[in-house]
PDB file of C-alpha atoms in Angstrom:
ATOM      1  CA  UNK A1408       0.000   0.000   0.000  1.00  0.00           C
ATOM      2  CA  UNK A1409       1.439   3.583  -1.263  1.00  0.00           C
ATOM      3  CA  UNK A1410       1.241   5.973   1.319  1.00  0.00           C
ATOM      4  CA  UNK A1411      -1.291   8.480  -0.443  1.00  0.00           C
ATOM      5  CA  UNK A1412      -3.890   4.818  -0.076  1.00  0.00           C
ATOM      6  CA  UNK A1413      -2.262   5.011   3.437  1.00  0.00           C
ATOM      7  CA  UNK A1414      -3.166   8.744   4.114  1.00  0.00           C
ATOM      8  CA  UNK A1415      -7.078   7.674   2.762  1.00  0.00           C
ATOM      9  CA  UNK A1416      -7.135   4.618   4.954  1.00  0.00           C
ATOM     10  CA  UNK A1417      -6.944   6.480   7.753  1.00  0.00           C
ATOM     11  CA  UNK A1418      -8.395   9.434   6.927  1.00  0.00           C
ATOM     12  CA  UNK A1419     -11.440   7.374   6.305  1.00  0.00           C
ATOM     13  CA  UNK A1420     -10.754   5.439   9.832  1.00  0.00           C
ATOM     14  CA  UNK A1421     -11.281   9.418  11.560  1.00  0.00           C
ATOM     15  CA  UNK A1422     -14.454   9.777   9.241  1.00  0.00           C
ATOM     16  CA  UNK A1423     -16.248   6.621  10.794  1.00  0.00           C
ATOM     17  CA  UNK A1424     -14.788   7.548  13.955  1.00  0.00           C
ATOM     18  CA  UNK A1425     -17.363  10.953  13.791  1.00  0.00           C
ATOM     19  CA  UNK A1426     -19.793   9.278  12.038  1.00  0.00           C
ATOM     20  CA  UNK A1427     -20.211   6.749  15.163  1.00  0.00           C
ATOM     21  CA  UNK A1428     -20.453   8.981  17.658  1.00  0.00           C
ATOM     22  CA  UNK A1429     -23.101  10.717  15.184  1.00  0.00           C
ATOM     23  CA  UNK A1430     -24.920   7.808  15.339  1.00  0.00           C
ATOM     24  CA  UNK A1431     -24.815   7.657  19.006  1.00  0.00           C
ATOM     25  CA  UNK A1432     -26.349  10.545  19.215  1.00  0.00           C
ATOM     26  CA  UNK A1433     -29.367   9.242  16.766  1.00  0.00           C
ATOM     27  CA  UNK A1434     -29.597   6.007  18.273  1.00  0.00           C
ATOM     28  CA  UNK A1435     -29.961   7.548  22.175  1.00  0.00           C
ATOM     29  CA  UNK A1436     -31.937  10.098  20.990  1.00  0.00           C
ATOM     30  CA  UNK A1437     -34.373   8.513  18.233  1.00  0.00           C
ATOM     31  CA  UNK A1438     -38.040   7.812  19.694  1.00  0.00           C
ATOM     32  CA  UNK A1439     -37.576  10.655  21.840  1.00  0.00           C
ATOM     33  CA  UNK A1440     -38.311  14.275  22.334  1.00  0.00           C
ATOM     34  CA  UNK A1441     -35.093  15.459  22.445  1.00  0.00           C
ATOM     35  CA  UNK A1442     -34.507  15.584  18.687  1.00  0.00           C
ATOM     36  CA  UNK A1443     -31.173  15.229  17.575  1.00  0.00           C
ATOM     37  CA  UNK A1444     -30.311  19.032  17.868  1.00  0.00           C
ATOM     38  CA  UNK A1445     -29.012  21.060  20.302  1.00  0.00           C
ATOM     39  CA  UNK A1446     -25.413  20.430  22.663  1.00  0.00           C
ATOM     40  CA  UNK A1447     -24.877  17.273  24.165  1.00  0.00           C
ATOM     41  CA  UNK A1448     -25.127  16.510  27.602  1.00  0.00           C
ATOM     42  CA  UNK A1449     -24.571  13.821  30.412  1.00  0.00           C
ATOM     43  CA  UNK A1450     -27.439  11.573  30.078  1.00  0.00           C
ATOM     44  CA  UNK A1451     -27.364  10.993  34.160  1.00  0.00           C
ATOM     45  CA  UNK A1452     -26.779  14.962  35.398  1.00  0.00           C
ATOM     46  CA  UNK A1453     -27.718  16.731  32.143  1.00  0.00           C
ATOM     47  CA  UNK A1454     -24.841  18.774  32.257  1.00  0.00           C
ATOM     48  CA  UNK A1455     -23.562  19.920  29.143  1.00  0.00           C
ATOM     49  CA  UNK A1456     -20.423  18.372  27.549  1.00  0.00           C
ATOM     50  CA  UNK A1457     -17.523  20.650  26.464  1.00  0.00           C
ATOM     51  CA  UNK A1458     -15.530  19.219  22.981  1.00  0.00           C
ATOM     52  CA  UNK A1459     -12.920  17.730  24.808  1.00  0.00           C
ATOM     53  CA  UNK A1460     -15.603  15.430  26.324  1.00  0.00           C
ATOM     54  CA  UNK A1461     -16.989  14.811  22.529  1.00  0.00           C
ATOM     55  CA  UNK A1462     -13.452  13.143  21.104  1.00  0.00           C
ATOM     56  CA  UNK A1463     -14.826   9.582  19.703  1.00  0.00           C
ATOM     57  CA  UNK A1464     -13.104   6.740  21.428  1.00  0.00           C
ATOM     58  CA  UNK A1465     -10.527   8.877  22.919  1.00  0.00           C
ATOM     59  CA  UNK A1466     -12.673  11.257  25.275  1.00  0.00           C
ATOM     60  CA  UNK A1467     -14.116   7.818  26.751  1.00  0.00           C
ATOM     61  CA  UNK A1468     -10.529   6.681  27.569  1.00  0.00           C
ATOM     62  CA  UNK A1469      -9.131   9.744  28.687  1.00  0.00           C
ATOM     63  CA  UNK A1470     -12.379  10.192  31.437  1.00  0.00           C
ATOM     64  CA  UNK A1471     -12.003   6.038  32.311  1.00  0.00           C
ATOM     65  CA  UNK A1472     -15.830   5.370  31.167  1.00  0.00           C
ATOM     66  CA  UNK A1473     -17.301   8.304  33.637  1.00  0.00           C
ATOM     67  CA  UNK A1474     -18.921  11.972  33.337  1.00  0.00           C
ATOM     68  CA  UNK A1475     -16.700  14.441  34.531  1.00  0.00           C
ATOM     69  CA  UNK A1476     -18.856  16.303  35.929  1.00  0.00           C
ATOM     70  CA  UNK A1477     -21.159  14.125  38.116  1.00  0.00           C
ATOM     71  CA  UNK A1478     -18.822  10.368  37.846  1.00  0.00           C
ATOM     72  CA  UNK A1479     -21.995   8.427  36.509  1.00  0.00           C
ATOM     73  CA  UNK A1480     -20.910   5.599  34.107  1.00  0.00           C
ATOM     74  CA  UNK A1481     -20.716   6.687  30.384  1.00  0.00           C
ATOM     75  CA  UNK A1482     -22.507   3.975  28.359  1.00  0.00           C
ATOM     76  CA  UNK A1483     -19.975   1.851  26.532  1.00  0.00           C
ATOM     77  CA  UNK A1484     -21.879   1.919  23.609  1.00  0.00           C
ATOM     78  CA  UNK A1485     -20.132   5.108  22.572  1.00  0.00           C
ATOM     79  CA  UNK A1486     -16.727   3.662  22.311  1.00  0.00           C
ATOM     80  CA  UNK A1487     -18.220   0.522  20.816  1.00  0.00           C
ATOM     81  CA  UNK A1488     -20.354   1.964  18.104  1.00  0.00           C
ATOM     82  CA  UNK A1489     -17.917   4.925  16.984  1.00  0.00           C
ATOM     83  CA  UNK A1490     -15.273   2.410  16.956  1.00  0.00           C
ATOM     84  CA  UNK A1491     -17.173  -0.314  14.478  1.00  0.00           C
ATOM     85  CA  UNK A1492     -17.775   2.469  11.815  1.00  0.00           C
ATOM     86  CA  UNK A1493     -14.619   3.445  12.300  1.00  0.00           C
ATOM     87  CA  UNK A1494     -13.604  -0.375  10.980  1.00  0.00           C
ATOM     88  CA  UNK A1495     -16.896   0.023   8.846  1.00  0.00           C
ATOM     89  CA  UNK A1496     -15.453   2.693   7.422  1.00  0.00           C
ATOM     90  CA  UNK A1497     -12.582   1.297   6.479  1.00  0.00           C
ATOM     91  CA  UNK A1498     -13.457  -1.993   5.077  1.00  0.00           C
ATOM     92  CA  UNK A1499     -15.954   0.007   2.847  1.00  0.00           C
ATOM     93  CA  UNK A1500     -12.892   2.238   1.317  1.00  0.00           C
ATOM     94  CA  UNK A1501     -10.869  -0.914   0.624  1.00  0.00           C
ATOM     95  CA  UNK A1502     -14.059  -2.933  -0.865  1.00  0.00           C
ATOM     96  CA  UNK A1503     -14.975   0.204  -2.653  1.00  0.00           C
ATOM     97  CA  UNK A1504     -12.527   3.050  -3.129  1.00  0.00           C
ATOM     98  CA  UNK A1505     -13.745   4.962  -5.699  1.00  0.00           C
ATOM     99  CA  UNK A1506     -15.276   8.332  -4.291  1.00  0.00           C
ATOM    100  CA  UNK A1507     -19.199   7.045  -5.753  1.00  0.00           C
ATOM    101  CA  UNK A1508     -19.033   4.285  -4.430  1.00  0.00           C
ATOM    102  CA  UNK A1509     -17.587   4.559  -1.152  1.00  0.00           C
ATOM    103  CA  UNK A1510     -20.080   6.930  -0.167  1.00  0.00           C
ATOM    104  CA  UNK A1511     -22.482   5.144  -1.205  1.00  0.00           C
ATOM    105  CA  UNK A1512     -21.841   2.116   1.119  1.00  0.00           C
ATOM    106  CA  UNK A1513     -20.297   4.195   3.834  1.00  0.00           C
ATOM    107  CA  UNK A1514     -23.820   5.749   4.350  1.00  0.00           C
ATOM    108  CA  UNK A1515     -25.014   2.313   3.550  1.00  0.00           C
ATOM    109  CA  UNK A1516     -23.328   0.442   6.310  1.00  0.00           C
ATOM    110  CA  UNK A1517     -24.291   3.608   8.972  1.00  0.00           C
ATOM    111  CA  UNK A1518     -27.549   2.906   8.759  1.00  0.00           C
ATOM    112  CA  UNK A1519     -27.141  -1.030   8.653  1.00  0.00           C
ATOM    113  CA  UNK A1520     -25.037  -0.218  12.200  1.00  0.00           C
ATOM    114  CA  UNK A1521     -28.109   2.159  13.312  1.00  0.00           C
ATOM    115  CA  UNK A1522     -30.389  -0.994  13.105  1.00  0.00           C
ATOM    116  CA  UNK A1523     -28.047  -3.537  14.266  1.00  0.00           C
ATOM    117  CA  UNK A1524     -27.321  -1.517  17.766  1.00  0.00           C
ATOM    118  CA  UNK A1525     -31.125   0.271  17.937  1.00  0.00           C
ATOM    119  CA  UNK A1526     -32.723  -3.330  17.844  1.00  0.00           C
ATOM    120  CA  UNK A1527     -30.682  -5.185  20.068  1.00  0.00           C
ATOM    121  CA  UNK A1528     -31.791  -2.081  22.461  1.00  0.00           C
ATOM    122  CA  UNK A1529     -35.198  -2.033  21.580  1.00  0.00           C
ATOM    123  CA  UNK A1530     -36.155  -4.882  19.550  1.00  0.00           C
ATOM    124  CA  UNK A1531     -37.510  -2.457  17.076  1.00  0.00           C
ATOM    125  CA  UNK A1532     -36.707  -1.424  13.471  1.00  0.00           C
ATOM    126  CA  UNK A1533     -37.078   1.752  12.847  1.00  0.00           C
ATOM    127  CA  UNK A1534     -39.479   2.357   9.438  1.00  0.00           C
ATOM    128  CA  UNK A1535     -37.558   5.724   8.186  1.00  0.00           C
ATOM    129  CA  UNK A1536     -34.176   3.610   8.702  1.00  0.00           C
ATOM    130  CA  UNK A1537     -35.019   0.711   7.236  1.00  0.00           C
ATOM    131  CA  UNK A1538     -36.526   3.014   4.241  1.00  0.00           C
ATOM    132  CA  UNK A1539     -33.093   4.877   3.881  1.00  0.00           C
ATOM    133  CA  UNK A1540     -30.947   1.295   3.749  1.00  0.00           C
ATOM    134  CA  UNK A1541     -33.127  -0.368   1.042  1.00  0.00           C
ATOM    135  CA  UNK A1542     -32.955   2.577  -1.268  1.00  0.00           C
ATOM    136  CA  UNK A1543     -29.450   2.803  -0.583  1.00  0.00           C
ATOM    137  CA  UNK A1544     -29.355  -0.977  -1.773  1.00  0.00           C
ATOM    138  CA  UNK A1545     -31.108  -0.138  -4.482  1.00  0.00           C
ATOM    139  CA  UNK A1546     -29.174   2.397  -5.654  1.00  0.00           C
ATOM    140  CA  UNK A1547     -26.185   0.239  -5.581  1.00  0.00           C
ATOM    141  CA  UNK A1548     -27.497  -1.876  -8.467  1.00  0.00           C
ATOM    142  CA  UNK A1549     -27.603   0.806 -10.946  1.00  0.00           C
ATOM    143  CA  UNK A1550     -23.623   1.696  -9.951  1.00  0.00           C
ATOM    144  CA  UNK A1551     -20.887   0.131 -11.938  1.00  0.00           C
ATOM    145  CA  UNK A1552     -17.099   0.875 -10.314  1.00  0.00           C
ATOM    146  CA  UNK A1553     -14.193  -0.365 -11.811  1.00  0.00           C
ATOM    147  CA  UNK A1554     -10.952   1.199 -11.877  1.00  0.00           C
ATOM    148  CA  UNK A1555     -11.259   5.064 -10.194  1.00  0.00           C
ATOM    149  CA  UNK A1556     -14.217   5.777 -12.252  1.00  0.00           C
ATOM    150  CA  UNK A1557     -17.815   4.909 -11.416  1.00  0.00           C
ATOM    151  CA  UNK A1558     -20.437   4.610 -13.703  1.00  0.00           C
ATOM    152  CA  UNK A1559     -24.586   4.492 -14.173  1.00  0.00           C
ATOM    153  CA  UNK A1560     -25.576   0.770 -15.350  1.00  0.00           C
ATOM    154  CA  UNK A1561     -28.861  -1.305 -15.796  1.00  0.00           C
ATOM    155  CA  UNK A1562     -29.237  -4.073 -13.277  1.00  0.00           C
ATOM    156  CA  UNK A1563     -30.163  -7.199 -14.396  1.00  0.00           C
ATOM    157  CA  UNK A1564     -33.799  -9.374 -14.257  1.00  0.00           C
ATOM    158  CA  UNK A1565     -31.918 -11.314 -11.533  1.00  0.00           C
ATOM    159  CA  UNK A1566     -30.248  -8.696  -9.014  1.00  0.00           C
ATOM    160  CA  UNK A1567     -33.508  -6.917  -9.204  1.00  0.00           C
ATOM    161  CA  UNK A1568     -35.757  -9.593  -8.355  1.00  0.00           C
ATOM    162  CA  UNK A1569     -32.835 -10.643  -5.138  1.00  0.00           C
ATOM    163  CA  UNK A1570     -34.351  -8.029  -3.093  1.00  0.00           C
ATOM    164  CA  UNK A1571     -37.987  -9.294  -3.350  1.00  0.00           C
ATOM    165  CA  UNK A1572     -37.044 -12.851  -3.570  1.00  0.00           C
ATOM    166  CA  UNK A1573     -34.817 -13.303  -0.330  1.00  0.00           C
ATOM    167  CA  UNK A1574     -37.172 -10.957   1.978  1.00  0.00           C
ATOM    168  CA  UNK A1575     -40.316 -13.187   0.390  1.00  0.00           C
ATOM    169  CA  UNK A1576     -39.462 -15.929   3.016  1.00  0.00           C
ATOM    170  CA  UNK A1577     -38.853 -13.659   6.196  1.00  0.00           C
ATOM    171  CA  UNK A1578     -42.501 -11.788   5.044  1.00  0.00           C
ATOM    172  CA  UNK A1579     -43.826 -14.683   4.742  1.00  0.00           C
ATOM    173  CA  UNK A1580     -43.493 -16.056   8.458  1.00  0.00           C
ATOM    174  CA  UNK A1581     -44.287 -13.126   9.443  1.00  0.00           C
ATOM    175  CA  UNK A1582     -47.603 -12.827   7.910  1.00  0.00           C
ATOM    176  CA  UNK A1583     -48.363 -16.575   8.559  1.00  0.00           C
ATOM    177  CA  UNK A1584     -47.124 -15.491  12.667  1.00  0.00           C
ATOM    178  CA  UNK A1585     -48.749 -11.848  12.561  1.00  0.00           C
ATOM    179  CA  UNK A1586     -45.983 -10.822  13.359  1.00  0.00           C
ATOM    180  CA  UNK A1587     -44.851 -13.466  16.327  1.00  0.00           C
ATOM    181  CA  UNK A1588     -42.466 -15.656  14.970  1.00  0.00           C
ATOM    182  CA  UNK A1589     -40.595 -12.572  12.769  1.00  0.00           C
ATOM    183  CA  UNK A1590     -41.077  -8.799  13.268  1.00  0.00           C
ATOM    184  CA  UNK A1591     -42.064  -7.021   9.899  1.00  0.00           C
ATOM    185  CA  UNK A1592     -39.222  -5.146   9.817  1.00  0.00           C
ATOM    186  CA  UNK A1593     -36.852  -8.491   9.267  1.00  0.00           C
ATOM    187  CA  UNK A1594     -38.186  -8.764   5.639  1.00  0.00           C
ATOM    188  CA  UNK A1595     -38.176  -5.153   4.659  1.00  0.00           C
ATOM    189  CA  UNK A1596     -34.491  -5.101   6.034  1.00  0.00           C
ATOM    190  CA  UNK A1597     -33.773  -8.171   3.806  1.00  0.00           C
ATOM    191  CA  UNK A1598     -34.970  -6.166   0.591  1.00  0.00           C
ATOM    192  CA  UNK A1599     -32.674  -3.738   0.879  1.00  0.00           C
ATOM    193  CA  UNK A1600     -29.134  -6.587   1.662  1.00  0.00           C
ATOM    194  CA  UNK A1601     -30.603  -8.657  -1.115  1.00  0.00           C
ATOM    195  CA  UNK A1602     -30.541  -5.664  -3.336  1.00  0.00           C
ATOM    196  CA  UNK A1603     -27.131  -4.651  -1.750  1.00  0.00           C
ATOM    197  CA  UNK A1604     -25.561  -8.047  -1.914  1.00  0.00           C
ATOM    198  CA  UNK A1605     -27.322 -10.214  -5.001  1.00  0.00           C
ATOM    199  CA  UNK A1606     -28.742 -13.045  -5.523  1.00  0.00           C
ATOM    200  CA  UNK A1607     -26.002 -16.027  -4.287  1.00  0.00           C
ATOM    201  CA  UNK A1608     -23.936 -13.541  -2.017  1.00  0.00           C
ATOM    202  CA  UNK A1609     -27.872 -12.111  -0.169  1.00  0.00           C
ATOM    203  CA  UNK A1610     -28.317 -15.875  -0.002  1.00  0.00           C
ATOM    204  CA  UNK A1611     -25.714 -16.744   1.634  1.00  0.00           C
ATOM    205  CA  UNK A1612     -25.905 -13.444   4.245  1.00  0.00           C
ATOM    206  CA  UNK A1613     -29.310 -14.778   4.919  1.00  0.00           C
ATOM    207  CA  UNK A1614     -27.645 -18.367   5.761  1.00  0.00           C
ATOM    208  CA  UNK A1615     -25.535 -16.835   7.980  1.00  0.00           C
ATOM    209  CA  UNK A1616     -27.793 -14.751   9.810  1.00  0.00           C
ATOM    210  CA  UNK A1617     -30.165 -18.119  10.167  1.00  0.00           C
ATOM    211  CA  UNK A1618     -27.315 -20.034  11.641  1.00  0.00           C
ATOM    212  CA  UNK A1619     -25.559 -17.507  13.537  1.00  0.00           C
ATOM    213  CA  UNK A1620     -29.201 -16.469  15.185  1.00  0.00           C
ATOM    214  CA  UNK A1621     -29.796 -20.231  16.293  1.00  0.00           C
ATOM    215  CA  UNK A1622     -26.371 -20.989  17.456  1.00  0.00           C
ATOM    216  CA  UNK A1623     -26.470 -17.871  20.136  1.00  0.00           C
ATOM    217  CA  UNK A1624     -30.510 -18.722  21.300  1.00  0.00           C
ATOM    218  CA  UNK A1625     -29.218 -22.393  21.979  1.00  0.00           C
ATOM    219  CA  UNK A1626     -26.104 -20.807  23.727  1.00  0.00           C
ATOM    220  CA  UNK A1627     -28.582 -18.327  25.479  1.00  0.00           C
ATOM    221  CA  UNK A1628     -30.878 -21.110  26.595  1.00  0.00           C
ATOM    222  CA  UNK A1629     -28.370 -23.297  27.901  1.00  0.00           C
ATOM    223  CA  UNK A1630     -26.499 -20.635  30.050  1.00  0.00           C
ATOM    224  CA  UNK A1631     -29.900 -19.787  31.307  1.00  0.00           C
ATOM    225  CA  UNK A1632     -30.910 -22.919  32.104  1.00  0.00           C
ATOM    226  CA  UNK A1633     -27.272 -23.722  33.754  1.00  0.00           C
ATOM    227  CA  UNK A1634     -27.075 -19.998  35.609  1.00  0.00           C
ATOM    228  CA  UNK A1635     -30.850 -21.035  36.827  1.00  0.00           C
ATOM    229  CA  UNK A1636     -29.904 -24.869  37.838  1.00  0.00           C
ATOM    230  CA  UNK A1637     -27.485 -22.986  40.158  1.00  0.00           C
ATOM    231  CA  UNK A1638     -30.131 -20.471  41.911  1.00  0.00           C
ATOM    232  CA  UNK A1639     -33.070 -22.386  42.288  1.00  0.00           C
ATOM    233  CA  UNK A1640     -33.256 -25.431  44.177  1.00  0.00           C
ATOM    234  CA  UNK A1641     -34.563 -28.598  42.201  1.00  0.00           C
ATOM    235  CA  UNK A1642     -37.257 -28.812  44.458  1.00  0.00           C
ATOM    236  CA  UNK A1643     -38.570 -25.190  43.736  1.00  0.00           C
ATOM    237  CA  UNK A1644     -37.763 -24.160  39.817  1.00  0.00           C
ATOM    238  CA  UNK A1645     -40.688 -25.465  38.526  1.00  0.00           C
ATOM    239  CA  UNK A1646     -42.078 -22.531  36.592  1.00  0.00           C
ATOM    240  CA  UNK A1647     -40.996 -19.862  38.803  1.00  0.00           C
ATOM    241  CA  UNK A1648     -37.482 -19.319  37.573  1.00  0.00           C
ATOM    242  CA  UNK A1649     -36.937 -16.768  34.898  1.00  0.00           C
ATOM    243  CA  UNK A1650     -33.890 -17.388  32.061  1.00  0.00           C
ATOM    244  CA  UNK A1651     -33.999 -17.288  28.467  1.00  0.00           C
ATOM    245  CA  UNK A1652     -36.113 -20.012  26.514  1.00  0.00           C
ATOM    246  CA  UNK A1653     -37.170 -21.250  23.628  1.00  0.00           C
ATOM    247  CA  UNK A1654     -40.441 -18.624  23.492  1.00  0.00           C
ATOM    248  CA  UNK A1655     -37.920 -15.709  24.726  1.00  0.00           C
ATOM    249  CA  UNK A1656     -37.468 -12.679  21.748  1.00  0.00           C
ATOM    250  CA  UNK A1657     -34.391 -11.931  20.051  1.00  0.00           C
ATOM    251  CA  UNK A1658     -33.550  -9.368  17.750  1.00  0.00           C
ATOM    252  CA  UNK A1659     -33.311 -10.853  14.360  1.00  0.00           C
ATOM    253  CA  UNK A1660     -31.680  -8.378  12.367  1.00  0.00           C
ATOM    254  CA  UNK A1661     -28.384  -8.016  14.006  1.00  0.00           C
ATOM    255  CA  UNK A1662     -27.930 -11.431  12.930  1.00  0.00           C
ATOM    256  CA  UNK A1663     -29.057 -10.274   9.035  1.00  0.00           C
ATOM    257  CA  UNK A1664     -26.379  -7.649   9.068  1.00  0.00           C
ATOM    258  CA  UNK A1665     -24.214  -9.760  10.815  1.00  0.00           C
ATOM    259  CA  UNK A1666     -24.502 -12.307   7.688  1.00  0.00           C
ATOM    260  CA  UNK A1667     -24.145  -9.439   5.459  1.00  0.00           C
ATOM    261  CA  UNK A1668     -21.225  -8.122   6.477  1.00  0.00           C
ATOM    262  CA  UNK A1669     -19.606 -11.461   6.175  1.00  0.00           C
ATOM    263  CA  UNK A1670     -20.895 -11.613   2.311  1.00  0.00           C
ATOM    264  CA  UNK A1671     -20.204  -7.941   1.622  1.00  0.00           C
ATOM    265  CA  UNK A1672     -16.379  -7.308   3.416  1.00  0.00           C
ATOM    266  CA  UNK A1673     -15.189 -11.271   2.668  1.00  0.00           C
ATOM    267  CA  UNK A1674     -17.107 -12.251  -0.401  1.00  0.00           C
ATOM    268  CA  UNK A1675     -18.158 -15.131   1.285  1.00  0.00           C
ATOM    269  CA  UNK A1676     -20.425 -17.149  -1.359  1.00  0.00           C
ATOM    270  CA  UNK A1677     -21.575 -20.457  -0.497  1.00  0.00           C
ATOM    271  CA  UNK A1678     -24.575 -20.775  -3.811  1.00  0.00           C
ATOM    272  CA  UNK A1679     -22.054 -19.282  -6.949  1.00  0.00           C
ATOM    273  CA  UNK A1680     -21.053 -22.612  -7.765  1.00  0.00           C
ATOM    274  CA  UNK A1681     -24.971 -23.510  -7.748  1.00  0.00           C
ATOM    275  CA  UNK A1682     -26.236 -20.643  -9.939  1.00  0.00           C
ATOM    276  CA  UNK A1683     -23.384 -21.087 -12.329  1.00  0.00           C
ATOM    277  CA  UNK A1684     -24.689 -25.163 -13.038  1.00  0.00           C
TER     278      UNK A1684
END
């Protein structure tokens, strides 16, 4: 690597750096009134936060993971989140380093990060964010990069139908459920990867997502049951110990993106070979 792609690696690094603790800032403050104007503040004393209490990653370090002014705990979802599209960032510009492009799936992968963080908090998708990603992924199919230069291109029959085709399944359960078995939001989400990723790499995201989601609910259930065998007594624990079980929620779509970013960063494609026969 030349130092110029050097100087862009990390420039784009600082960029996601912002970016996260942007998105902080959207995903604490999304749902409420606060809007996402106006000077920060400590969430616990409301004081407001001067800029050298704003530096992503570093300010969090530098205080040891508490306010300055009142010594509540600072959330270590800052650190975490600004961090990630920092490496988001990153892997974006070296997927995609033409200007075009590496926009468009920088601002691609922020929201995908929104909804991966804001619905293992909430356990909601939020409609205007899910919106913004599948047009995003959409817009990706009529971009062409090779080289430096970027160019407008007609998708074909196939990638367009992707979208449609790998959220059918996720819409489906979740019509036959009402919504029970698979939030709404799960399918809409998967139109806009499938558009993002294509037909055999989408397919293979959505694998991953499917086994990656039941491998951590089995590991969930058994730790629960094994923390529980441990606090209740045999003779009492019948239905009145809490854990996680098989009829407990969890958050689908972090395991989607999850699978995604596996296709998208690693080209991991487990169906080419399939199409191609």
């Amino acid at each position: 690597m030349d130092s110029v792609a050097l100087f862009m690696l990390i420039w784009t690094v600082l960029l996601g750096l912002v970016l996260g603790s942007f998105l902080n800032v959207l995903i604490f403050r999304y749902g409420t009134k606060e809007g996402i104007g106006g000077r920060s503040h400590c969430r616990t004393c409301r004081h407001p936060l001067s800029s050298w209490d704003l530096v992503p990653v570093f300010s969090y370090l530098l205080l040891r993971g508490r306010c300055r002014y009142c010594a509540a705990a600072i959330s270590p979802q800052y650190p975490l989140v600004e961090c990630s599209m920092g490496i988001l960032s990153a892997g974006v510009f070296l997927a995609h380093p033409q200007g075009v492009a590496y926009v468009l799936g920088l601002f691609m992968w922020m929201g995908l990060l929104f909804l991966f963080v804001y619905d293992l908090k909430s356990l909601i998708l939020p409609f205007p964010a899910l919106i913004v990603t599948g047009a995003l992924g959409l817009l990706s199919l009529f971009l062409s990069c090779a080289g430096a230069y970027c160019e407008g291109t007609l998708p074909g029959i196939l990638s367009i139908a992707a979208g449609p085709i790998l959220a059918l399944p996720l819409l489906a359960l979740s019509a036959v459920s009402r919504g029970r078995w698979m939030g709404w939001g799960d399918g809409l989400l998967e139109l806009g990867l499938g558009w993002l990723l294509g037909m055999t790499e989408g397919l293979s995201a959505l694998v991953i997502g499917f086994w990656s989601g039941a491998i951590v609910g089995l590991l969930l259930i058994a730790l629960s049951h094994k923390r529980m065998s441990t606090l209740v007594p045999a003779s009492t624990a019948q239905g009145g110990a809490s854990g996680f079980t098989m009829k407990s929620e969890l958050p689908f779509a972090p395991f989607l993106i999850l699978g995604a970013a596996v296709a998208y960063f690693f080209h991991v494609d487990l169906f080419s070979a399939l199409f191609s026969l």
